[in-house]
mmCIF file of C-alpha atoms and ligand atoms in Angstrom:
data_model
loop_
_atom_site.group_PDB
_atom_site.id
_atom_site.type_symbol
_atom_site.label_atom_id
_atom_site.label_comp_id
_atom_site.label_asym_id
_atom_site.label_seq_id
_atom_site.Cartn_x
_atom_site.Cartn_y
_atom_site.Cartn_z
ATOM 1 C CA UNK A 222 8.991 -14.159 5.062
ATOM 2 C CA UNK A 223 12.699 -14.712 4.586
ATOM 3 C CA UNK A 224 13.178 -10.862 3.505
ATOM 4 C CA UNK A 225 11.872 -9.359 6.410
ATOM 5 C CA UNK A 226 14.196 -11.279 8.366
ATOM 6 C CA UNK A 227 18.327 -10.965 8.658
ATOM 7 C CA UNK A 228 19.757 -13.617 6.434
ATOM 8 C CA UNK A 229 22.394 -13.875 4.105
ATOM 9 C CA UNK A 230 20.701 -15.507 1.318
ATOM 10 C CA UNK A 231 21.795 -17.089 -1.098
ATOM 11 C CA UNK A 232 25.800 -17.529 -0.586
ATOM 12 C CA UNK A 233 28.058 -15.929 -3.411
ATOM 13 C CA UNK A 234 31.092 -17.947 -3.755
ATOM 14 C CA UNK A 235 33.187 -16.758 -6.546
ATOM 15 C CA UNK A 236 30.929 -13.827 -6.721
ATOM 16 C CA UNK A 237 30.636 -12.362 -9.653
ATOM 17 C CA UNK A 238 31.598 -8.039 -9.371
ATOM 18 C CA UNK A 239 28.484 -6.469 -9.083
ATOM 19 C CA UNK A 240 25.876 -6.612 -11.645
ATOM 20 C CA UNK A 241 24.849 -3.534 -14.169
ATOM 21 C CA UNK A 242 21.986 -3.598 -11.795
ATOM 22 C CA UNK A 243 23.735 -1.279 -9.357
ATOM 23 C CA UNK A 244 24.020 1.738 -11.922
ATOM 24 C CA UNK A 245 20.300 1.447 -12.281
ATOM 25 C CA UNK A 246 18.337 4.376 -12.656
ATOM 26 C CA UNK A 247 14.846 5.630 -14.375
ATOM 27 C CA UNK A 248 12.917 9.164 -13.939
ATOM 28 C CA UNK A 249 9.265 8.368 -13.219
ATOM 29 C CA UNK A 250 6.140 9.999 -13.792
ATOM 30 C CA UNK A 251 3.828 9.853 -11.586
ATOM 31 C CA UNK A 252 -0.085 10.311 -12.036
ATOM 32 C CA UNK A 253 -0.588 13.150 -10.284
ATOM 33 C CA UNK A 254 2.564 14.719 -12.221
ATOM 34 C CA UNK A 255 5.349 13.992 -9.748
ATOM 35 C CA UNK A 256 8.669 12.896 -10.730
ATOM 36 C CA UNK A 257 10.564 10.491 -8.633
ATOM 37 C CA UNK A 258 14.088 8.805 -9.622
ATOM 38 C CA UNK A 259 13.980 4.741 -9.042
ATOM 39 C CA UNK A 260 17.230 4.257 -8.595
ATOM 40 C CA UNK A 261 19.868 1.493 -7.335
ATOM 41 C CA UNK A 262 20.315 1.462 -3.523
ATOM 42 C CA UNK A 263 23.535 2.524 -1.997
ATOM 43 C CA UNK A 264 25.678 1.874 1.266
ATOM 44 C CA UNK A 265 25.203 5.359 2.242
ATOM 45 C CA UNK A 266 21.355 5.107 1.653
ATOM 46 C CA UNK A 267 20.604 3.630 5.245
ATOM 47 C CA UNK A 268 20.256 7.036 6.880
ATOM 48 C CA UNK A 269 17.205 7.688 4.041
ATOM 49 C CA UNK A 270 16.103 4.387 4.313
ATOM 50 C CA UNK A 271 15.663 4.920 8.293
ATOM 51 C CA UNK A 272 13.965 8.416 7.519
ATOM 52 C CA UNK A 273 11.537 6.244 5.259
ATOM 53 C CA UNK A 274 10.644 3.703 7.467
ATOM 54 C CA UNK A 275 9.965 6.648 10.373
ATOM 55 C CA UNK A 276 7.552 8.151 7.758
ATOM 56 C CA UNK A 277 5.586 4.880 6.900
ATOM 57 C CA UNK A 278 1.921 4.460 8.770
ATOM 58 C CA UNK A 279 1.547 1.611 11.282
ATOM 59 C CA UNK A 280 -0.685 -0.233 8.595
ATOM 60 C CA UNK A 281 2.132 0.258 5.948
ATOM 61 C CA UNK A 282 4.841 -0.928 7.761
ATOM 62 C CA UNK A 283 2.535 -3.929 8.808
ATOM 63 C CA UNK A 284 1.467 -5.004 5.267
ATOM 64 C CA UNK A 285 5.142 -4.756 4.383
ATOM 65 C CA UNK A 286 7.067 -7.006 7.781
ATOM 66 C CA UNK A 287 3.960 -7.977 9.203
ATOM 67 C CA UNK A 288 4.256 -5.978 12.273
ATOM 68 C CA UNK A 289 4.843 -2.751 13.161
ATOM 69 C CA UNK A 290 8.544 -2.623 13.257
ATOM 70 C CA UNK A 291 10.298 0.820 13.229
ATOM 71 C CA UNK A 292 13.261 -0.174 14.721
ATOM 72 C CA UNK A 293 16.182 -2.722 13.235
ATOM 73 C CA UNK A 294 19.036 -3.686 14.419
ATOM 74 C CA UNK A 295 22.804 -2.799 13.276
ATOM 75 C CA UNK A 296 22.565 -6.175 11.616
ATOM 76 C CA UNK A 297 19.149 -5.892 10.087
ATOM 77 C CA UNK A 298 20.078 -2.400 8.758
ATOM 78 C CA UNK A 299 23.709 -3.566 7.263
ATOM 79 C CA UNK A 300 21.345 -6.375 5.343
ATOM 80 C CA UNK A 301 18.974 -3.409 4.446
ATOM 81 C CA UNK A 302 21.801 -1.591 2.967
ATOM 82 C CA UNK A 303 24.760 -3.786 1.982
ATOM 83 C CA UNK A 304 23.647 -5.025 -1.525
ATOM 84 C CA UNK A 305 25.424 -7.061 -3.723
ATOM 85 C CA UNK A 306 23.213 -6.507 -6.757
ATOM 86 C CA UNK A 307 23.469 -10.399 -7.208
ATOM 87 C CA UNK A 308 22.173 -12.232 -4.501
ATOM 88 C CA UNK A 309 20.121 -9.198 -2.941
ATOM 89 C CA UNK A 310 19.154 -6.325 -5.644
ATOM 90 C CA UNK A 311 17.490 -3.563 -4.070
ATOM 91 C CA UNK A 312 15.924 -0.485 -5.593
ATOM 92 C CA UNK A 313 14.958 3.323 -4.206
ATOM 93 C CA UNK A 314 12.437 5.623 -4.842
ATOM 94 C CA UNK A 315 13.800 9.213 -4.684
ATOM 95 C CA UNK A 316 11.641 12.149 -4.372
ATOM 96 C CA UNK A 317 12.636 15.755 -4.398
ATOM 97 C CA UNK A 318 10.877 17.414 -1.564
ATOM 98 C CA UNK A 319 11.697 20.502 0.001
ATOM 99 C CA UNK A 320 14.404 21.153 -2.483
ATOM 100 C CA UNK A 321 16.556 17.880 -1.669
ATOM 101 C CA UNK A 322 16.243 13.960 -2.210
ATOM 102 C CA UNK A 323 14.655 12.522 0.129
ATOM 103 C CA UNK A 324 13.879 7.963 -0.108
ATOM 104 C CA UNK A 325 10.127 7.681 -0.423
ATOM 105 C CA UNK A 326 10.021 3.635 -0.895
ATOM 106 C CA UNK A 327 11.978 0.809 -1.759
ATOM 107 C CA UNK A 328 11.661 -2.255 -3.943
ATOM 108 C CA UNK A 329 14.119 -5.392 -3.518
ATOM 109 C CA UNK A 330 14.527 -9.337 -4.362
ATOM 110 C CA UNK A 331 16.653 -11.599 -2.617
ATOM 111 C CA UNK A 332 17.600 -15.060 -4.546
ATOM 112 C CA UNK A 333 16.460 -17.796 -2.464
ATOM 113 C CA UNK A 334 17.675 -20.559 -4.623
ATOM 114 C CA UNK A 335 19.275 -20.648 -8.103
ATOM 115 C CA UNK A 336 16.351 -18.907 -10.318
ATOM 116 C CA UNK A 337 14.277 -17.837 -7.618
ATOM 117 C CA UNK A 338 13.708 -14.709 -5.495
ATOM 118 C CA UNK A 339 11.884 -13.184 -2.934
ATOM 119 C CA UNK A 340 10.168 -9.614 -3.772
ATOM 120 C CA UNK A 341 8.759 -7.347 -1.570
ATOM 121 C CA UNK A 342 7.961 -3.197 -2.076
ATOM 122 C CA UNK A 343 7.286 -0.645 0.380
ATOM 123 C CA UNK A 344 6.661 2.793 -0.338
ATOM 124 C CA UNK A 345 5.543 5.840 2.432
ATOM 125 C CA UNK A 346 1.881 6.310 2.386
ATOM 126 C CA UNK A 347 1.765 9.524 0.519
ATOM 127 C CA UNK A 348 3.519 7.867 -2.301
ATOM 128 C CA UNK A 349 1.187 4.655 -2.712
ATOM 129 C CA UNK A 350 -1.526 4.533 -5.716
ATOM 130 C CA UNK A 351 0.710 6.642 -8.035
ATOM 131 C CA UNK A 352 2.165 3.846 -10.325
ATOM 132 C CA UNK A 353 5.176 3.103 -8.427
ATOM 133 C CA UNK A 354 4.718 -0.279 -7.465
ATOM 134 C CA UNK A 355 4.306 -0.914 -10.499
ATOM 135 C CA UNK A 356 7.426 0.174 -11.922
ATOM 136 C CA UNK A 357 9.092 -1.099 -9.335
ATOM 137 C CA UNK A 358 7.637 -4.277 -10.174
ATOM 138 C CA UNK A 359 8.150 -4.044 -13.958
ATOM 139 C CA UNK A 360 12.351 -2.676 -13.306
ATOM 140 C CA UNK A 361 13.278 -5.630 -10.582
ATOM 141 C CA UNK A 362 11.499 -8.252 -13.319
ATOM 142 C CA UNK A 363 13.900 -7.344 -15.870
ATOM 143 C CA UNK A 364 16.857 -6.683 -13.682
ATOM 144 C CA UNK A 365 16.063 -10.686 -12.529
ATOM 145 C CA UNK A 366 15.583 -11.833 -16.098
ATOM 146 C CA UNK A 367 18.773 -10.290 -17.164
ATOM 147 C CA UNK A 368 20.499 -11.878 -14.062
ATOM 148 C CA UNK A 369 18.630 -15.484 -15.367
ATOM 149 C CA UNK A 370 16.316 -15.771 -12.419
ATOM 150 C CA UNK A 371 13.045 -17.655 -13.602
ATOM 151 C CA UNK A 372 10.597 -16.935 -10.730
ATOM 152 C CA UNK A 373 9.393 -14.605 -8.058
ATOM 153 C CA UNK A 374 7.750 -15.352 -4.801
ATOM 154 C CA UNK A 375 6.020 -12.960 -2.592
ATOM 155 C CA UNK A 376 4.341 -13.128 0.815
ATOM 156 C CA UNK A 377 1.442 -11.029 0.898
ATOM 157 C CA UNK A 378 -1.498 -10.532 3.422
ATOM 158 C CA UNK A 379 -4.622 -11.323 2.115
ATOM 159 C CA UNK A 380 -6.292 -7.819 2.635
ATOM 160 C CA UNK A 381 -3.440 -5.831 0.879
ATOM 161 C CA UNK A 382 -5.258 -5.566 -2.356
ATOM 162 C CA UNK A 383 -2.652 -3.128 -3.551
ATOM 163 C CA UNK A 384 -0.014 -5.736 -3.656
ATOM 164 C CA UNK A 385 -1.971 -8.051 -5.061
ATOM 165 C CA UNK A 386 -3.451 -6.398 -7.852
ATOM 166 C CA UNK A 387 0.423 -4.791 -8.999
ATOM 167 C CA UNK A 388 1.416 -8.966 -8.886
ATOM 168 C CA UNK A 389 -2.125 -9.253 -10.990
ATOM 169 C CA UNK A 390 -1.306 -6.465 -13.689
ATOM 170 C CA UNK A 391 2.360 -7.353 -13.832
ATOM 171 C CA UNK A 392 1.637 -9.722 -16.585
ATOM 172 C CA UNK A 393 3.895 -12.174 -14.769
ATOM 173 C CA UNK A 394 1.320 -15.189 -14.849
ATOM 174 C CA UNK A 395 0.792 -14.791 -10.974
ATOM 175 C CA UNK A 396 -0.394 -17.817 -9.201
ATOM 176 C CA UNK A 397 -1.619 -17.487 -5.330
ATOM 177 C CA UNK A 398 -2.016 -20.355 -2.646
ATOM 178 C CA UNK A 399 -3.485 -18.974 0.501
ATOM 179 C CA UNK A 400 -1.919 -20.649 3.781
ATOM 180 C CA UNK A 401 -3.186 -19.697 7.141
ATOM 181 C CA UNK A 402 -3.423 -16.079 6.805
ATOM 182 C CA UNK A 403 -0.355 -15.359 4.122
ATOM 183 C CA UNK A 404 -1.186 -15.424 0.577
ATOM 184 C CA UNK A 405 1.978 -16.984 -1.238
ATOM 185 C CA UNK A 406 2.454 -15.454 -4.430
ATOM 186 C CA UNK A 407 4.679 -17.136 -7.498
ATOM 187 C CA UNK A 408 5.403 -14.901 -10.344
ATOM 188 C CA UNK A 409 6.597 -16.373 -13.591
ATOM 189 C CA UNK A 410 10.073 -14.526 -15.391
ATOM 190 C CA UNK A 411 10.108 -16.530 -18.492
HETATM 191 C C1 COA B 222 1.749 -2.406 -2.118
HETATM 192 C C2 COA B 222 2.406 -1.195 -2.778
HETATM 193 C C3 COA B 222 3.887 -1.467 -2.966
HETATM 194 C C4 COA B 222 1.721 -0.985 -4.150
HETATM 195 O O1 COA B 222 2.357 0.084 -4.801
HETATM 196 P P1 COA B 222 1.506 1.324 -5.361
HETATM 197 O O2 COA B 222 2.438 2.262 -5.988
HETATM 198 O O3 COA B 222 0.640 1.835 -4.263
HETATM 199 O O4 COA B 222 0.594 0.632 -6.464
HETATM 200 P P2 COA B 222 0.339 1.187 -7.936
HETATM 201 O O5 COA B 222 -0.088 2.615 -7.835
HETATM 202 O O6 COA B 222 1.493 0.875 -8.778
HETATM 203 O O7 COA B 222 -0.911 0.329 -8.345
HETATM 204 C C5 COA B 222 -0.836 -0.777 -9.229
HETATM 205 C C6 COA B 222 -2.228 -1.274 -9.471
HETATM 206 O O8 COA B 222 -2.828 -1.734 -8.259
HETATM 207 C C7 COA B 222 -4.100 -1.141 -8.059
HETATM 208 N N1 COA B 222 -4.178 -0.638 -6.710
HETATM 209 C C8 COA B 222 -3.286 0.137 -6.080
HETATM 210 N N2 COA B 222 -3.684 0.383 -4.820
HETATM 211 C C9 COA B 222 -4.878 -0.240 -4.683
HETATM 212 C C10 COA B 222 -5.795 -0.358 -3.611
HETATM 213 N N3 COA B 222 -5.557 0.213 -2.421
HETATM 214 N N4 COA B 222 -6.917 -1.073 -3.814
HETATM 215 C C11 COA B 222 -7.167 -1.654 -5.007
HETATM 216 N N5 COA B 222 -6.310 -1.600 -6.063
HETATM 217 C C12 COA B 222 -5.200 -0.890 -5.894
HETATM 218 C C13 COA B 222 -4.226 0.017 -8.975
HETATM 219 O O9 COA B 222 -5.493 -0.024 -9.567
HETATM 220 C C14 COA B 222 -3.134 -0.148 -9.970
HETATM 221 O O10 COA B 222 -3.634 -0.573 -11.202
HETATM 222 P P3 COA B 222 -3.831 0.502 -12.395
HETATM 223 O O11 COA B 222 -2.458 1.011 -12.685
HETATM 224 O O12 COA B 222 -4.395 -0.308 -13.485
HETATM 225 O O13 COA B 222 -4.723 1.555 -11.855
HETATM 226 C C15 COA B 222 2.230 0.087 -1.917
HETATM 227 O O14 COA B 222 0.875 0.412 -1.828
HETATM 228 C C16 COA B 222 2.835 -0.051 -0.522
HETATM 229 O O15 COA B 222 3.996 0.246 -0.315
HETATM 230 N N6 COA B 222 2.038 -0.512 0.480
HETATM 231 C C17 COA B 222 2.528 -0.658 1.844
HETATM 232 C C18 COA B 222 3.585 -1.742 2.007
HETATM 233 C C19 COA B 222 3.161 -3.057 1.411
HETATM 234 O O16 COA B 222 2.003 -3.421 1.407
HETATM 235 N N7 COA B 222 4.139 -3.818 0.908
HETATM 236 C C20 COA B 222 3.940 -5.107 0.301
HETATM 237 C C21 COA B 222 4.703 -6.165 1.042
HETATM 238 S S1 COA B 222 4.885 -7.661 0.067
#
């Protein structure tokens, strides 16, 4: 599960400046009426990002790293955050609550090898079942296609129906191997 895990990815030599990607934005509505901004991440997101994670159940933050991890390191959180919107493109979901933004999930791929990505989605509990894992799914999909990436690849445990049925509906032609207990997901682009 290469993007739970501190790595650099794919390497950018003669990187390209970064991609339209990172203006990103899209008002969302959810189903029980909510709005929530999905928006590109920034550097100065990791405070929110932190907040998010400390908000997440123990069975969310386990379907999403496969353990209960609240705490990263400076390194791990410097990955989190420093995006290049080319070989990592990561998305927010921004809620207003209380009268200010506050980071309610996240959504990000991270190109493994020339047309192919890693995507994973995590979103605080009180946020799940409202359509945004969807739309998550449907924005990174065309921020990849524009970028030329022809597949996605997930790792998904076998019980988090959720996951799997947003990789089902995403009319992405989703194929699934199951491997000891990981269900590998491939998602077509094109
Ligand atoms: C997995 C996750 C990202 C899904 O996002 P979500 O916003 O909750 O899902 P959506 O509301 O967009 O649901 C999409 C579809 O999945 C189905 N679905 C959602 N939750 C479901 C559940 N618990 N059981 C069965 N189906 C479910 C819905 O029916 C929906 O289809 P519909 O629009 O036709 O009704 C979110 O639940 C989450 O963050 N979970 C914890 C972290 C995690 O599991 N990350 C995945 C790591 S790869």
């Amino acid at each position: 599960m290469l993007i739970a895990a501190v790595s650099p990815g794919v390497s950018c030599e003669g990187r390209s400046p970064m991609s339209e990607a990172s203006k990103f934005s899209a008002i969302e509505t959810l189903r029980d009426g909510r709005r929530v901004e999905i928006r590109a991440l920034r550097h100065e997101d990791r405070n929110g990002l932190e907040q998010a994670v400390s908000r997440a159940s123990a069975e969310s933050l386990r379907r999403r790293f496969f353990s209960v991890r609240r705490h990263f390191s400076e390194q791990e959180l410097e990955f989190f955050s420093d995006i290049d919107f080319v070989s990592q493109v990561a998305l927010v979901v921004v809620a207003q609550e209380g009268g200010g933004p506050h980071i309610v999930g996240a959504g990000r791929y991270i190109v493994l090898d020339p047309g192919r990505a890693e995507v994973a989605f995590a979103l605080i509990d009180e946020y799940q079942g409202q359509g945004i894992g969807a739309a998550l799914m449907r924005h990174l999909a065309t921020i990849a296609r524009d970028a030329g990436l022809k597949e996605f690849i997930a790792e998904v445990l076998p019980e988090n129906t959720a996951m799997l049925e947003v990789f089902k509906k995403s009319g992405l032609h989703p194929t699934t191997r199951r491997k000891a207990n990981i269900v590998h997901v491939t998602l077509q682009l094109s």
